[in-house]
Amino acid sequence: MATMHYLFFGILSIAVLFLGRAGNAAVMERKLSGNYAELQRSSPVAAYVDGVAADYHAAWSIRQRIVDTAVQEIGVQEATGNNDGVQVEAYLRYVGLGKGYAWCAAFVSWCYGRAGLAAPRNAWSPALFPMARRYTTQQIGQGSIRPADLFAIYSPSLQRINHVGIVRKKEGNWILTVEGNVDNRVLCKRRPLATIYAFSNWLD
């Protein structure tokens, strides 16, 4: 009878030990699962797994920074109407020019530079629309235009692009823009798509 008593307690002790270990494993599994979001934020390996999503988020963040920078400049205006003024001259200086020059392309370049991008950086508006960076007609029709893309206005008299600005957002057959050197200032405009000569993408 004593032997059976010891045998019973021996089996009971093994069962308790097994259940305890199983419970600890379950708790550890829950902890690991709960910390997955934190692991994604801190681990390069986890970031690599979600690399596509991370790249998309980073690209969108840059686009938003460019637009935000441009929007903050709305209201800047020339001092005397001769392509001058403290901030206008800062835009021109960024592309290596002094006051007195047309500055729409300088403004766009300055906004990209403030977002940490080395290009575009050119005072010549046609230079911001190389064929390799232009959207095709099909891409435009498919709605590929995004915030921070550039738009061009064509001058029939000059037979070239003579104005550039930043797309703030697209609304149906219109775009909302931020652009410089319009009425001697930085302002927001709503332009019909039909009036846009070209769009370019310097980010993808």
PDB file of C-alpha atoms in Angstrom, residues 28-155:
ATOM      1  CA  MET A  28       6.622  32.662 -24.164  1.00  0.00           C
ATOM      2  CA  GLU A  29       4.867  32.130 -27.499  1.00  0.00           C
ATOM      3  CA  ARG A  30       2.327  34.830 -26.657  1.00  0.00           C
ATOM      4  CA  LYS A  31       5.118  37.214 -25.629  1.00  0.00           C
ATOM      5  CA  LEU A  32       6.979  36.647 -28.880  1.00  0.00           C
ATOM      6  CA  SER A  33       3.809  37.159 -30.863  1.00  0.00           C
ATOM      7  CA  GLY A  34       2.974  40.331 -28.979  1.00  0.00           C
ATOM      8  CA  ASN A  35       6.472  41.716 -29.522  1.00  0.00           C
ATOM      9  CA  TYR A  36       6.463  41.115 -33.298  1.00  0.00           C
ATOM     10  CA  ALA A  37       5.480  44.708 -34.058  1.00  0.00           C
ATOM     11  CA  GLU A  38       8.354  45.927 -31.882  1.00  0.00           C
ATOM     12  CA  LEU A  39      10.691  43.458 -33.610  1.00  0.00           C
ATOM     13  CA  GLN A  40       9.649  44.855 -36.984  1.00  0.00           C
ATOM     14  CA  ARG A  41      10.551  48.350 -35.829  1.00  0.00           C
ATOM     15  CA  SER A  42      13.938  47.433 -34.358  1.00  0.00           C
ATOM     16  CA  SER A  43      15.304  44.480 -36.330  1.00  0.00           C
ATOM     17  CA  PRO A  44      16.992  44.871 -39.721  1.00  0.00           C
ATOM     18  CA  VAL A  45      16.038  41.281 -40.518  1.00  0.00           C
ATOM     19  CA  ALA A  46      12.335  41.939 -39.867  1.00  0.00           C
ATOM     20  CA  ALA A  47      12.560  45.177 -41.821  1.00  0.00           C
ATOM     21  CA  TYR A  48      13.982  43.229 -44.752  1.00  0.00           C
ATOM     22  CA  VAL A  49      10.996  40.860 -44.675  1.00  0.00           C
ATOM     23  CA  ASP A  50       8.681  43.849 -45.069  1.00  0.00           C
ATOM     24  CA  GLY A  51      11.128  45.672 -47.339  1.00  0.00           C
ATOM     25  CA  VAL A  52       8.661  46.474 -50.085  1.00  0.00           C
ATOM     26  CA  ALA A  53       6.217  48.111 -47.685  1.00  0.00           C
ATOM     27  CA  ALA A  54       9.055  49.972 -45.962  1.00  0.00           C
ATOM     28  CA  ASP A  55      10.378  51.292 -49.277  1.00  0.00           C
ATOM     29  CA  TYR A  56       6.913  52.453 -50.265  1.00  0.00           C
ATOM     30  CA  HIS A  57       6.452  54.242 -46.965  1.00  0.00           C
ATOM     31  CA  ALA A  58       9.858  55.923 -47.268  1.00  0.00           C
ATOM     32  CA  ALA A  59       9.151  57.111 -50.821  1.00  0.00           C
ATOM     33  CA  TRP A  60       5.757  58.472 -49.802  1.00  0.00           C
ATOM     34  CA  SER A  61       7.310  60.218 -46.796  1.00  0.00           C
ATOM     35  CA  ILE A  62       9.782  62.019 -49.084  1.00  0.00           C
ATOM     36  CA  ARG A  63       6.962  63.096 -51.396  1.00  0.00           C
ATOM     37  CA  GLN A  64       5.053  64.489 -48.452  1.00  0.00           C
ATOM     38  CA  ARG A  65       8.114  66.378 -47.206  1.00  0.00           C
ATOM     39  CA  ILE A  66       8.551  68.032 -50.601  1.00  0.00           C
ATOM     40  CA  VAL A  67       4.905  69.094 -50.749  1.00  0.00           C
ATOM     41  CA  ASP A  68       4.936  70.306 -47.138  1.00  0.00           C
ATOM     42  CA  THR A  69       8.062  72.358 -47.822  1.00  0.00           C
ATOM     43  CA  ALA A  70       6.455  73.940 -50.883  1.00  0.00           C
ATOM     44  CA  VAL A  71       3.199  74.694 -49.056  1.00  0.00           C
ATOM     45  CA  GLN A  72       5.101  76.465 -46.266  1.00  0.00           C
ATOM     46  CA  GLU A  73       6.523  78.849 -48.884  1.00  0.00           C
ATOM     47  CA  ILE A  74       3.094  79.979 -50.127  1.00  0.00           C
ATOM     48  CA  GLY A  75       2.925  83.740 -49.752  1.00  0.00           C
ATOM     49  CA  VAL A  76       6.605  84.422 -50.419  1.00  0.00           C
ATOM     50  CA  GLN A  77       6.793  87.277 -52.900  1.00  0.00           C
ATOM     51  CA  GLU A  78       9.316  89.392 -54.737  1.00  0.00           C
ATOM     52  CA  ALA A  79      10.502  92.589 -53.099  1.00  0.00           C
ATOM     53  CA  THR A  80      10.167  94.890 -56.123  1.00  0.00           C
ATOM     54  CA  GLY A  81       8.719  92.689 -58.858  1.00  0.00           C
ATOM     55  CA  ASN A  82      12.135  92.121 -60.425  1.00  0.00           C
ATOM     56  CA  ASN A  83      12.856  88.525 -59.390  1.00  0.00           C
ATOM     57  CA  ASP A  84      14.294  89.688 -56.078  1.00  0.00           C
ATOM     58  CA  GLY A  85      13.693  89.524 -52.341  1.00  0.00           C
ATOM     59  CA  VAL A  86      15.357  87.636 -49.519  1.00  0.00           C
ATOM     60  CA  GLN A  87      13.642  84.274 -50.031  1.00  0.00           C
ATOM     61  CA  VAL A  88      13.428  84.501 -53.821  1.00  0.00           C
ATOM     62  CA  GLU A  89      17.151  85.117 -53.898  1.00  0.00           C
ATOM     63  CA  ALA A  90      17.651  82.065 -51.638  1.00  0.00           C
ATOM     64  CA  TYR A  91      15.896  79.929 -54.273  1.00  0.00           C
ATOM     65  CA  LEU A  92      18.091  81.407 -57.011  1.00  0.00           C
ATOM     66  CA  ARG A  93      21.248  81.021 -54.958  1.00  0.00           C
ATOM     67  CA  TYR A  94      20.503  77.303 -54.556  1.00  0.00           C
ATOM     68  CA  VAL A  95      20.918  76.870 -58.327  1.00  0.00           C
ATOM     69  CA  GLY A  96      23.920  79.178 -58.577  1.00  0.00           C
ATOM     70  CA  LEU A  97      22.221  82.386 -59.671  1.00  0.00           C
ATOM     71  CA  GLY A  98      21.774  85.855 -58.263  1.00  0.00           C
ATOM     72  CA  LYS A  99      18.670  88.003 -58.228  1.00  0.00           C
ATOM     73  CA  GLY A 100      16.979  89.058 -61.433  1.00  0.00           C
ATOM     74  CA  TYR A 101      16.442  85.635 -63.037  1.00  0.00           C
ATOM     75  CA  ALA A 102      13.189  83.718 -63.527  1.00  0.00           C
ATOM     76  CA  TRP A 103      12.881  81.459 -60.509  1.00  0.00           C
ATOM     77  CA  CYS A 104      10.115  78.867 -60.965  1.00  0.00           C
ATOM     78  CA  ALA A 105      12.637  76.034 -61.555  1.00  0.00           C
ATOM     79  CA  ALA A 106      14.876  77.356 -58.780  1.00  0.00           C
ATOM     80  CA  PHE A 107      11.921  77.186 -56.380  1.00  0.00           C
ATOM     81  CA  VAL A 108      11.163  73.566 -57.310  1.00  0.00           C
ATOM     82  CA  SER A 109      14.837  72.606 -56.986  1.00  0.00           C
ATOM     83  CA  TRP A 110      15.087  74.328 -53.600  1.00  0.00           C
ATOM     84  CA  CYS A 111      12.049  72.408 -52.280  1.00  0.00           C
ATOM     85  CA  TYR A 112      13.593  69.090 -53.354  1.00  0.00           C
ATOM     86  CA  GLY A 113      16.878  70.091 -51.779  1.00  0.00           C
ATOM     87  CA  ARG A 114      15.182  70.908 -48.477  1.00  0.00           C
ATOM     88  CA  ALA A 115      13.764  67.370 -48.515  1.00  0.00           C
ATOM     89  CA  GLY A 116      17.312  66.008 -48.747  1.00  0.00           C
ATOM     90  CA  LEU A 117      17.454  65.311 -52.484  1.00  0.00           C
ATOM     91  CA  ALA A 118      20.378  66.293 -54.683  1.00  0.00           C
ATOM     92  CA  ALA A 119      18.314  66.452 -57.881  1.00  0.00           C
ATOM     93  CA  PRO A 120      16.773  68.190 -59.622  1.00  0.00           C
ATOM     94  CA  ARG A 121      18.927  71.253 -59.166  1.00  0.00           C
ATOM     95  CA  ASN A 122      18.584  73.454 -62.225  1.00  0.00           C
ATOM     96  CA  ALA A 123      17.279  76.942 -63.002  1.00  0.00           C
ATOM     97  CA  TRP A 124      16.275  75.963 -66.568  1.00  0.00           C
ATOM     98  CA  SER A 125      12.700  74.624 -66.526  1.00  0.00           C
ATOM     99  CA  PRO A 126      13.065  72.413 -69.649  1.00  0.00           C
ATOM    100  CA  ALA A 127      15.923  70.580 -67.900  1.00  0.00           C
ATOM    101  CA  LEU A 128      13.462  69.277 -65.297  1.00  0.00           C
ATOM    102  CA  PHE A 129      11.644  67.239 -67.947  1.00  0.00           C
ATOM    103  CA  PRO A 130      14.112  64.825 -69.568  1.00  0.00           C
ATOM    104  CA  MET A 131      12.315  62.111 -71.535  1.00  0.00           C
ATOM    105  CA  ALA A 132      13.595  59.420 -69.162  1.00  0.00           C
ATOM    106  CA  ARG A 133      11.656  61.035 -66.309  1.00  0.00           C
ATOM    107  CA  ARG A 134       8.481  62.022 -68.106  1.00  0.00           C
ATOM    108  CA  TYR A 135       5.206  60.196 -67.653  1.00  0.00           C
ATOM    109  CA  THR A 136       3.781  58.726 -70.823  1.00  0.00           C
ATOM    110  CA  THR A 137       0.305  59.649 -72.005  1.00  0.00           C
ATOM    111  CA  GLN A 138      -0.853  56.177 -70.976  1.00  0.00           C
ATOM    112  CA  GLN A 139       0.566  56.568 -67.447  1.00  0.00           C
ATOM    113  CA  ILE A 140      -1.131  59.945 -67.063  1.00  0.00           C
ATOM    114  CA  GLY A 141      -4.427  58.424 -68.234  1.00  0.00           C
ATOM    115  CA  GLN A 142      -4.028  55.604 -65.695  1.00  0.00           C
ATOM    116  CA  GLY A 143      -3.742  58.108 -62.854  1.00  0.00           C
ATOM    117  CA  SER A 144      -0.028  57.675 -62.143  1.00  0.00           C
ATOM    118  CA  ILE A 145       0.524  61.334 -61.213  1.00  0.00           C
ATOM    119  CA  ARG A 146       1.341  61.699 -57.526  1.00  0.00           C
ATOM    120  CA  PRO A 147       2.102  64.480 -55.049  1.00  0.00           C
ATOM    121  CA  ALA A 148       5.592  66.011 -55.526  1.00  0.00           C
ATOM    122  CA  ASP A 149       5.691  65.163 -59.240  1.00  0.00           C
ATOM    123  CA  LEU A 150       6.510  68.131 -61.462  1.00  0.00           C
ATOM    124  CA  PHE A 151       4.310  69.672 -64.135  1.00  0.00           C
ATOM    125  CA  ALA A 152       5.326  71.750 -67.159  1.00  0.00           C
ATOM    126  CA  ILE A 153       3.652  74.594 -69.010  1.00  0.00           C
ATOM    127  CA  TYR A 154       4.604  75.030 -72.669  1.00  0.00           C
ATOM    128  CA  SER A 155       5.058  78.399 -74.351  1.00  0.00           C
TER     129      SER A 155
END
